[in-house]
mmCIF file of C-alpha atoms in Angstrom:
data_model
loop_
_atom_site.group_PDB
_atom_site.id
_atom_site.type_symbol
_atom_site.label_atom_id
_atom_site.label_comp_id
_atom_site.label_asym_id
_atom_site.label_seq_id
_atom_site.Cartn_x
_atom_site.Cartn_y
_atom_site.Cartn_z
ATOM 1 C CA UNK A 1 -32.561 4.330 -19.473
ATOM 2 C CA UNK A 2 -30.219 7.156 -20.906
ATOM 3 C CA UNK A 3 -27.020 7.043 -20.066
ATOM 4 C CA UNK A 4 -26.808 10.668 -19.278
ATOM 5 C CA UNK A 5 -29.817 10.149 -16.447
ATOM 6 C CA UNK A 6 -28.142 6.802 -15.021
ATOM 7 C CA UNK A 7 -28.592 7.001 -10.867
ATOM 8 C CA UNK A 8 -27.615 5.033 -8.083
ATOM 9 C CA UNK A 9 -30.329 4.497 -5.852
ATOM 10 C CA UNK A 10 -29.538 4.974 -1.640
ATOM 11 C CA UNK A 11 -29.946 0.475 -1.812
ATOM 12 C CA UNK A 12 -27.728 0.324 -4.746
ATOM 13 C CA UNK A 13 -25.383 2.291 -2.816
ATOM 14 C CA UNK A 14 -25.882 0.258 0.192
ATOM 15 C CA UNK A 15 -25.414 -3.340 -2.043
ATOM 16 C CA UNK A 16 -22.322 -2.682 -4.098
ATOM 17 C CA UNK A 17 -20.637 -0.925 -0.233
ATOM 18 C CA UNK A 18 -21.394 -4.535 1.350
ATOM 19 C CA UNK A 19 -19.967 -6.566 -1.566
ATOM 20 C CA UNK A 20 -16.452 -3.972 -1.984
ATOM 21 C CA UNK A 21 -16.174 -3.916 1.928
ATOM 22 C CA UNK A 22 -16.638 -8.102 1.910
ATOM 23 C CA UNK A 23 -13.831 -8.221 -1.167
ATOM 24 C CA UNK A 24 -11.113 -5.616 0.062
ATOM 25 C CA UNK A 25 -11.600 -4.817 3.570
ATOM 26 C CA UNK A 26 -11.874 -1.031 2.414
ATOM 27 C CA UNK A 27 -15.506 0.380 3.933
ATOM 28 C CA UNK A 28 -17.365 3.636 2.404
ATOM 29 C CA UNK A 29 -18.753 6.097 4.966
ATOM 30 C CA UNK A 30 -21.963 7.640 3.434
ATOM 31 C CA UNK A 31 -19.759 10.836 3.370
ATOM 32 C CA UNK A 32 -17.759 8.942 0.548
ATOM 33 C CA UNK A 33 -21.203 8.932 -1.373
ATOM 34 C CA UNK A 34 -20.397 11.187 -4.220
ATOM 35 C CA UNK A 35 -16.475 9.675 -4.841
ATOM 36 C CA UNK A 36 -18.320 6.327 -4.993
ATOM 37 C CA UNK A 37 -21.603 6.902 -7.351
ATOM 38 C CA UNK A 38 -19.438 9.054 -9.892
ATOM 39 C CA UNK A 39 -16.798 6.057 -10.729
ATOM 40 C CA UNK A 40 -19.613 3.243 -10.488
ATOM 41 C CA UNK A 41 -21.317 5.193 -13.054
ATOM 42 C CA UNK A 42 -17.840 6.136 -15.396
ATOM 43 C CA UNK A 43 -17.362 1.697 -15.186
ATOM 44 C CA UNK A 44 -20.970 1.382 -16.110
ATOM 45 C CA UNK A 45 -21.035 4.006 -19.043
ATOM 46 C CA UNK A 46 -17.927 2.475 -20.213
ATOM 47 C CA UNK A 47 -19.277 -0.902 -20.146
ATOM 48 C CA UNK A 48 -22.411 -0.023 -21.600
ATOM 49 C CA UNK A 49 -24.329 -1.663 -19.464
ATOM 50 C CA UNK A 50 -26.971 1.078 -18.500
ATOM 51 C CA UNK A 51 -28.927 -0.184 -15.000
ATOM 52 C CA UNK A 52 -27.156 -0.777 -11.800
ATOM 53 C CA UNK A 53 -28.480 -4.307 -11.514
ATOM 54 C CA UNK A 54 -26.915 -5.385 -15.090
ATOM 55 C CA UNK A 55 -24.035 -3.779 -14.875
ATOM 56 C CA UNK A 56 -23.820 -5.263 -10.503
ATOM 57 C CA UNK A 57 -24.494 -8.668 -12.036
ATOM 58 C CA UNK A 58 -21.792 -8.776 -14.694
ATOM 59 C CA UNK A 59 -19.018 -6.946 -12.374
ATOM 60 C CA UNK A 60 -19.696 -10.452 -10.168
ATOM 61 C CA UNK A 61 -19.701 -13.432 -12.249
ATOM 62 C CA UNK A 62 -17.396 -12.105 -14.758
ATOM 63 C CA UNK A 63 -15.209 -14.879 -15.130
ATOM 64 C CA UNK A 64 -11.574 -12.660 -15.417
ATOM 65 C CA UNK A 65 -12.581 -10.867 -12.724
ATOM 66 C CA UNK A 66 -11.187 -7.643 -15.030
ATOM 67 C CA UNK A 67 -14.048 -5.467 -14.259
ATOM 68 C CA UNK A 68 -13.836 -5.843 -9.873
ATOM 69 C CA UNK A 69 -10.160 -5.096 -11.025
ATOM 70 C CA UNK A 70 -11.101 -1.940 -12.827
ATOM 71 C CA UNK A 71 -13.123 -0.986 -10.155
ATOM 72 C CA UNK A 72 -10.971 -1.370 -7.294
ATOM 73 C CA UNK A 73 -7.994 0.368 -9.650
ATOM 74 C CA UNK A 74 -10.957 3.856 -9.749
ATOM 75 C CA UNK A 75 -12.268 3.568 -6.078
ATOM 76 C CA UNK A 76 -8.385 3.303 -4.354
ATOM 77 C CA UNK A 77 -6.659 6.469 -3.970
ATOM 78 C CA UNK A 78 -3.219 6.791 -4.681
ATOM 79 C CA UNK A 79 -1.589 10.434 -3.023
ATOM 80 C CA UNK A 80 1.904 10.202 -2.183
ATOM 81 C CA UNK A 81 5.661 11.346 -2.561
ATOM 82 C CA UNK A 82 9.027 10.273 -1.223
ATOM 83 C CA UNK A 83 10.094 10.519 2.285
ATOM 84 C CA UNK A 84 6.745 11.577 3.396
ATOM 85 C CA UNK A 85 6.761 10.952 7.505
ATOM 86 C CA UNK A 86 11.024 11.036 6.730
ATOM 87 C CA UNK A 87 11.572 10.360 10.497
ATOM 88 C CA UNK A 88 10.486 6.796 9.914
ATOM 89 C CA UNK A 89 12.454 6.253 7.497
ATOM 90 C CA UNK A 90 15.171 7.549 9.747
ATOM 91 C CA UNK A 91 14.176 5.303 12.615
ATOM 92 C CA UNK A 92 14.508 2.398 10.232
ATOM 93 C CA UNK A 93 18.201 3.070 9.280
ATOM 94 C CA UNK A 94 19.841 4.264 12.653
ATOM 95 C CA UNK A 95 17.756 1.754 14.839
ATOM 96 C CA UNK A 96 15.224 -1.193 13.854
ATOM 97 C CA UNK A 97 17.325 -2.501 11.072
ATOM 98 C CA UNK A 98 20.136 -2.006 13.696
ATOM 99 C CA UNK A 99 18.485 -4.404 16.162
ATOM 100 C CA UNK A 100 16.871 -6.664 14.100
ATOM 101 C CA UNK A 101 20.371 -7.526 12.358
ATOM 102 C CA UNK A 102 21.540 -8.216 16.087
ATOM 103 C CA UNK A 103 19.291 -11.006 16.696
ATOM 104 C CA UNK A 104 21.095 -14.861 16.134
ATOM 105 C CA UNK A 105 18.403 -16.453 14.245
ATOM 106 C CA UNK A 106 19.222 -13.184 11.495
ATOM 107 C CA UNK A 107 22.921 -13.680 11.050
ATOM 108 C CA UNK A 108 23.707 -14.291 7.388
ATOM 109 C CA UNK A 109 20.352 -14.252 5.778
ATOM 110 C CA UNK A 110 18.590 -11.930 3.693
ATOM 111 C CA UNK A 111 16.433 -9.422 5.443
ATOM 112 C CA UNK A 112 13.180 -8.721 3.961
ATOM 113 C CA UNK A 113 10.704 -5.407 4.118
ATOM 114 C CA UNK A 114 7.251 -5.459 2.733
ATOM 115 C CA UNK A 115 5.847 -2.210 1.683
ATOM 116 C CA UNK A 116 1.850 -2.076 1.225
ATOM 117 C CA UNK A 117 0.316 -0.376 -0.268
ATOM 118 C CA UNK A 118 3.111 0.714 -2.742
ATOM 119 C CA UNK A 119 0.743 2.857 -4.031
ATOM 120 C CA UNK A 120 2.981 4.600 -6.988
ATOM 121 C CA UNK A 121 6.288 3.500 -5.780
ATOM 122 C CA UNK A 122 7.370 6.505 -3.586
ATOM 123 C CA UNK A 123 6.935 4.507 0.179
ATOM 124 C CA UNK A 124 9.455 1.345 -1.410
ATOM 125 C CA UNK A 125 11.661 3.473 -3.355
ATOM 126 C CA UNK A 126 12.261 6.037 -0.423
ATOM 127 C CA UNK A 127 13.323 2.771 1.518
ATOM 128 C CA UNK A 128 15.687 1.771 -0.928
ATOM 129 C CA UNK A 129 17.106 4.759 -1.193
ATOM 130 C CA UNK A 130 17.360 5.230 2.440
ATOM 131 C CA UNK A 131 18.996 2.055 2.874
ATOM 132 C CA UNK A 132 21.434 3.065 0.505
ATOM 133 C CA UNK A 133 22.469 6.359 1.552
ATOM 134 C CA UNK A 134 22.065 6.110 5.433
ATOM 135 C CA UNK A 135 22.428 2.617 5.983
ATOM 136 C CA UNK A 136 26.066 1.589 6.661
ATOM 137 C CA UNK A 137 25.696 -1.875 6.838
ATOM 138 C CA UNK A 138 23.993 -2.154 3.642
ATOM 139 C CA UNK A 139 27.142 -2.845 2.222
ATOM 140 C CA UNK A 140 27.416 -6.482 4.602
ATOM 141 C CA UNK A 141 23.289 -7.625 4.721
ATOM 142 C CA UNK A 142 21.816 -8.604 2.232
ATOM 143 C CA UNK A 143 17.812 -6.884 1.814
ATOM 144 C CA UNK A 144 15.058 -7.869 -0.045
ATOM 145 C CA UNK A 145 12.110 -5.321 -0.345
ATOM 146 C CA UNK A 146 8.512 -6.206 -1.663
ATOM 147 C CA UNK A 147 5.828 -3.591 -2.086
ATOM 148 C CA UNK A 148 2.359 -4.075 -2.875
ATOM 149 C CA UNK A 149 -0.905 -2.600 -4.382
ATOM 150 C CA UNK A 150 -4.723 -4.117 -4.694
ATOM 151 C CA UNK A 151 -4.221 -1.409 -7.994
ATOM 152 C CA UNK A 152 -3.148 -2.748 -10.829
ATOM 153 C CA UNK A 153 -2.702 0.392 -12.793
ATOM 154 C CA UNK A 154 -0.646 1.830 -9.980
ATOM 155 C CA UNK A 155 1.569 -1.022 -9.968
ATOM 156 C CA UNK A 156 2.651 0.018 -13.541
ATOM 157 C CA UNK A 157 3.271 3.338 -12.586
ATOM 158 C CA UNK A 158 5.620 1.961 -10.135
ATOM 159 C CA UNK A 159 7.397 -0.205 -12.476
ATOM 160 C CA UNK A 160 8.300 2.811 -15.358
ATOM 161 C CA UNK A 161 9.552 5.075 -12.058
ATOM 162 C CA UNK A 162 8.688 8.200 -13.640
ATOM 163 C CA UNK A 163 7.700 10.999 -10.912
ATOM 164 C CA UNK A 164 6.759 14.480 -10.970
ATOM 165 C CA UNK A 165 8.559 17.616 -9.231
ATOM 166 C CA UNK A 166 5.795 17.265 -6.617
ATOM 167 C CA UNK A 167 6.705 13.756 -5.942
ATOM 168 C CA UNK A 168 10.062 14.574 -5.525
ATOM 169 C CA UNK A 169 9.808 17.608 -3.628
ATOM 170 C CA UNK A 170 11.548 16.238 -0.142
ATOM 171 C CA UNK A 171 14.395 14.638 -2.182
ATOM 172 C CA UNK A 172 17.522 16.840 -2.037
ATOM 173 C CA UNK A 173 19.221 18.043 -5.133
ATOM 174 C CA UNK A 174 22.068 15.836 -4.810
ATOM 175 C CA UNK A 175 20.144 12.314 -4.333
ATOM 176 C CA UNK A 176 18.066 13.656 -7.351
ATOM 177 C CA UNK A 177 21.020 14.354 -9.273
ATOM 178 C CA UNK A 178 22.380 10.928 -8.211
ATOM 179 C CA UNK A 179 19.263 8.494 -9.100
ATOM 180 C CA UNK A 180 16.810 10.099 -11.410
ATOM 181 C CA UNK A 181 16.953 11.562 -14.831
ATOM 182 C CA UNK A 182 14.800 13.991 -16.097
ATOM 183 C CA UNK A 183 12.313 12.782 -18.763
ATOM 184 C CA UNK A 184 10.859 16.481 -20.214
ATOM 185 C CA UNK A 185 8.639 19.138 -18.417
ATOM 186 C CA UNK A 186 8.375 18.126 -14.807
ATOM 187 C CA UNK A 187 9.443 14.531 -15.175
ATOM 188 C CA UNK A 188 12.216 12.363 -13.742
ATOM 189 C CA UNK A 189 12.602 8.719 -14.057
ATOM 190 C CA UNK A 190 14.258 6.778 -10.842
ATOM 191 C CA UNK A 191 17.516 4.701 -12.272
ATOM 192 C CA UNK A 192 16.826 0.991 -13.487
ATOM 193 C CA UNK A 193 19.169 -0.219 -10.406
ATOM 194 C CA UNK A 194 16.853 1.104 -7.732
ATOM 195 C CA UNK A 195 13.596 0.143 -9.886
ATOM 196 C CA UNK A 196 15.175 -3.296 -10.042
ATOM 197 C CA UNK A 197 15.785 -3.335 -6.122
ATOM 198 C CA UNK A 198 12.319 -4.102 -5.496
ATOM 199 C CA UNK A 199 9.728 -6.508 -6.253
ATOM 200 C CA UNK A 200 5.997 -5.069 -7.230
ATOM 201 C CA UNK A 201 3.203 -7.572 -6.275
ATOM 202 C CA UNK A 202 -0.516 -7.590 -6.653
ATOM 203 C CA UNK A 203 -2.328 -8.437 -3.751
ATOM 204 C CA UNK A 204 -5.435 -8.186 -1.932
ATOM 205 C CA UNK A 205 -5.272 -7.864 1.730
ATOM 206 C CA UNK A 206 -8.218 -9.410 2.542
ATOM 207 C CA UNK A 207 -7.748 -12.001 0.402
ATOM 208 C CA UNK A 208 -6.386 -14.635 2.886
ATOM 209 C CA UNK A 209 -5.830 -17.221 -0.373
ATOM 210 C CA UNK A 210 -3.489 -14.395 -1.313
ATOM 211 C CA UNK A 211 -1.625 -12.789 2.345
ATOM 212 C CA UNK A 212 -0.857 -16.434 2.956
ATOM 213 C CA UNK A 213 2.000 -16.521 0.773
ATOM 214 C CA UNK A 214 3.625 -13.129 2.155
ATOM 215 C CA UNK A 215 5.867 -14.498 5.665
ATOM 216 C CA UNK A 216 9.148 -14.246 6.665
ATOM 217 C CA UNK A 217 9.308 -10.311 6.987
ATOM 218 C CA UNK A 218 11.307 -8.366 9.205
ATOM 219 C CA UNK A 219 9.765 -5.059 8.919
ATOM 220 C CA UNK A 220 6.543 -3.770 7.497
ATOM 221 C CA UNK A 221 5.465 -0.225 6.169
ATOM 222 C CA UNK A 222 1.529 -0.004 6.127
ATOM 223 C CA UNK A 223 1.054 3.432 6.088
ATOM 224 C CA UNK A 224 -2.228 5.322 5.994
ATOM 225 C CA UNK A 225 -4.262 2.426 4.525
ATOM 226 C CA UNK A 226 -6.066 1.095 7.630
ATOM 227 C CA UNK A 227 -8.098 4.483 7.903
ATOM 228 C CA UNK A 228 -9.923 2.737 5.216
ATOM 229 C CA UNK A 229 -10.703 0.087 7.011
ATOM 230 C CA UNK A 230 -13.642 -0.756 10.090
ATOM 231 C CA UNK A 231 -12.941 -1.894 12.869
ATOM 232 C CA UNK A 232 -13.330 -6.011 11.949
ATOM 233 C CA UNK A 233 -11.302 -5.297 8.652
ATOM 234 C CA UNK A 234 -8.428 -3.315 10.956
ATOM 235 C CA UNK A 235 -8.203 -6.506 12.918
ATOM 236 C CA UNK A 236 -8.395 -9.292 10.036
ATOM 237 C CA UNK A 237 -5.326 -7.090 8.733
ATOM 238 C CA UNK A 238 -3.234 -6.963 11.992
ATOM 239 C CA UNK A 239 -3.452 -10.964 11.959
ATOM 240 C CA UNK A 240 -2.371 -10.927 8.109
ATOM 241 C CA UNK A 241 0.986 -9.109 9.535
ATOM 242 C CA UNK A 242 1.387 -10.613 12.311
ATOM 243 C CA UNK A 243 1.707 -14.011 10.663
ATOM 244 C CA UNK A 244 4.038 -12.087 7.947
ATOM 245 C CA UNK A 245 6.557 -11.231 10.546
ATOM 246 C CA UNK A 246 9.515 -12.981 11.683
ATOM 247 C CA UNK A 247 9.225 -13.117 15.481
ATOM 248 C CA UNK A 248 10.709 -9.795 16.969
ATOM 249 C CA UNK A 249 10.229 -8.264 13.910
ATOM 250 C CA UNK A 250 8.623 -4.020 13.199
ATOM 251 C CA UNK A 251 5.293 -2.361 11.448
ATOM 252 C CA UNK A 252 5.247 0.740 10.888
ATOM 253 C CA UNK A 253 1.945 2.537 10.225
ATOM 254 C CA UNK A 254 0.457 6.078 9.524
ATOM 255 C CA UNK A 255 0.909 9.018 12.171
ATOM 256 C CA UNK A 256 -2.646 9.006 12.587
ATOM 257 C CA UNK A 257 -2.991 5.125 12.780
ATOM 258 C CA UNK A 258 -2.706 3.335 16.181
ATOM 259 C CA UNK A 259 -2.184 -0.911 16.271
ATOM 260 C CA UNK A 260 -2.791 -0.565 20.056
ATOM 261 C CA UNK A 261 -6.399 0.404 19.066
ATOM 262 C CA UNK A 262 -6.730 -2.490 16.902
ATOM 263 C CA UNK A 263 -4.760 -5.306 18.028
ATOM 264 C CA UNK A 264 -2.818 -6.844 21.450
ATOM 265 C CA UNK A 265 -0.649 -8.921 19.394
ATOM 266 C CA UNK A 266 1.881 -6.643 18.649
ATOM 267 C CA UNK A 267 4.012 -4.584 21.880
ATOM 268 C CA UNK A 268 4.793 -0.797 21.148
ATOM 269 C CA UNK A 269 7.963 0.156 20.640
ATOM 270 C CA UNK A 270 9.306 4.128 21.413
ATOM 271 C CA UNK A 271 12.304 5.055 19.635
ATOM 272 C CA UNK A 272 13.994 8.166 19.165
ATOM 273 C CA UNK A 273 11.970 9.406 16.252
ATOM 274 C CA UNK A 274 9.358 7.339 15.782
ATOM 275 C CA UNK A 275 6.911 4.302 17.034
ATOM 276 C CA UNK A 276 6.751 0.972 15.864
ATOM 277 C CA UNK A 277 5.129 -2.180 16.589
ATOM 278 C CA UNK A 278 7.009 -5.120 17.343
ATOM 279 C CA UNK A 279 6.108 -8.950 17.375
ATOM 280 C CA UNK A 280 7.511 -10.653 20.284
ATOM 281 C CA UNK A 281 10.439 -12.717 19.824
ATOM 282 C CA UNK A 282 9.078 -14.947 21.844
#
């Protein structure tokens, strides 16, 4: 077949939705169709391989596993900037951390905050700097943060901290003054001591071979990435963080994201500026 006429049938559709949702939790409504059919197609052009059930069969038993990776690096979105949903990030410095820092078992140890997905870096790098500048204790506790991607590409991104004015368009003149440098037309680059404040992993959150190793955390931002997810996935995910928090410790998810709808594990919690979910200290 020509590789200008190449189609996705509505089964081939169907098959390769089943196999992403089975690897990565993340589901395709039919509305989705378009988005979906147009990168399958770009991977298969580029690959040369020029029917659906070639190209289906070599994506699986490829023995890297580079082309799923490709895939899942075109069919995750990645829309961000820093301090987006700011009054979370406020809640974390004038009251969880607070609390959390308050409870025995925590005195003298390293705290540690997971951020997934990182997506390009803004979520983990807005904690950072939040920590820094708003945080008084930061000088006296010790914090480890970890942010994570299924993207591989985005991950990279992360790592060279170069944003755009758009990304940086709730960060006042003085913090960007402070921590990034400008890199040409409409580019800054975050310093090297904030980019080395936090550790970039690749992970897979429904890869329990993989989650298993994330534990001992005392918050969690997972912002705007179970919207992806059905309702099954949503749950599988809620146990991942549940066993990844210390007991009594805080997730904090999208504003249009609810873990009461998904989960009884965790309790809410109502601060002053925002909601967060809590694992029971006991």
């Amino acid at each position: 077949m020509p590789a200008s006429v190449l189609q996705i049938t509505d089964a081939e559709f169907a098959r390769f939705r089943d196999y992403f949702y089975r690897r990565t939790g993340i589901y395709f409504e039919d509305s989705k169709r378009y988005f979906v059919d147009k990168r399958l197609l770009e991977r298969m052009r580029h690959t040369e391989y020029y029917s659906f059930r070639s190209y289906f069969t070599f994506m699986r038993f490829q023995a890297s596993g580079q082309e799923f990776q490709q895939l899942v690096n075109c069919m995750t979105v990645n829309e961000t900037y820093f301090m987006r949903e700011r009054y979370q990030f406020e809640c974390l410095v004038e009251e969880t951390l607070n609390e959390i820092v308050q409870y025995p078992q925590n005195k003298a140890r390293t705290l540690r905050i997971w951020s997934i997905p990182s997506s390009t870096g803004e979520e983990p790098y807005s904690i950072a700097l939040s920590l820094l500048e708003y945080w008084p204790l930061i000088e006296q506790v010790d914090v480890e943060i970890v942010a994570s991607d299924i993207d591989t590409h985005v991950l990279d991104r992360c790592r060279r901290g170069l944003y755009s004015d758009r990304s940086l368009m709730h960060i006042s003149q003085d913090i960007r003054d402070r921590y990034f440098l400008p890199k040409g037309a409409n580019q800054w680059q975050l310093c090297q001591d904030i980019r080395d404040s936090v550790l970039f992993t690749q992970v897979n959150l429904a890869d329990l071979a993989q989650t298993r190793e994330y534990r001992h955390f005392d918050i969690i931002f997972c912002r705007n990435l179970l919207i992806y997810f059905d309702e099954p996935a949503r749950r599988r995910a809620a146990e991942v963080f549940y066993d990844a928090l210390n007991p009594g410790g805080f997730i904090f998810l999208g504003h249009s994201e609810s873990m009461s709808r998904i989960s009884s594990l965790f309790k809410v919690r109502k601060f002053n500026k925002a909601l967060a979910y809590q694992k029971p200290l006991d």
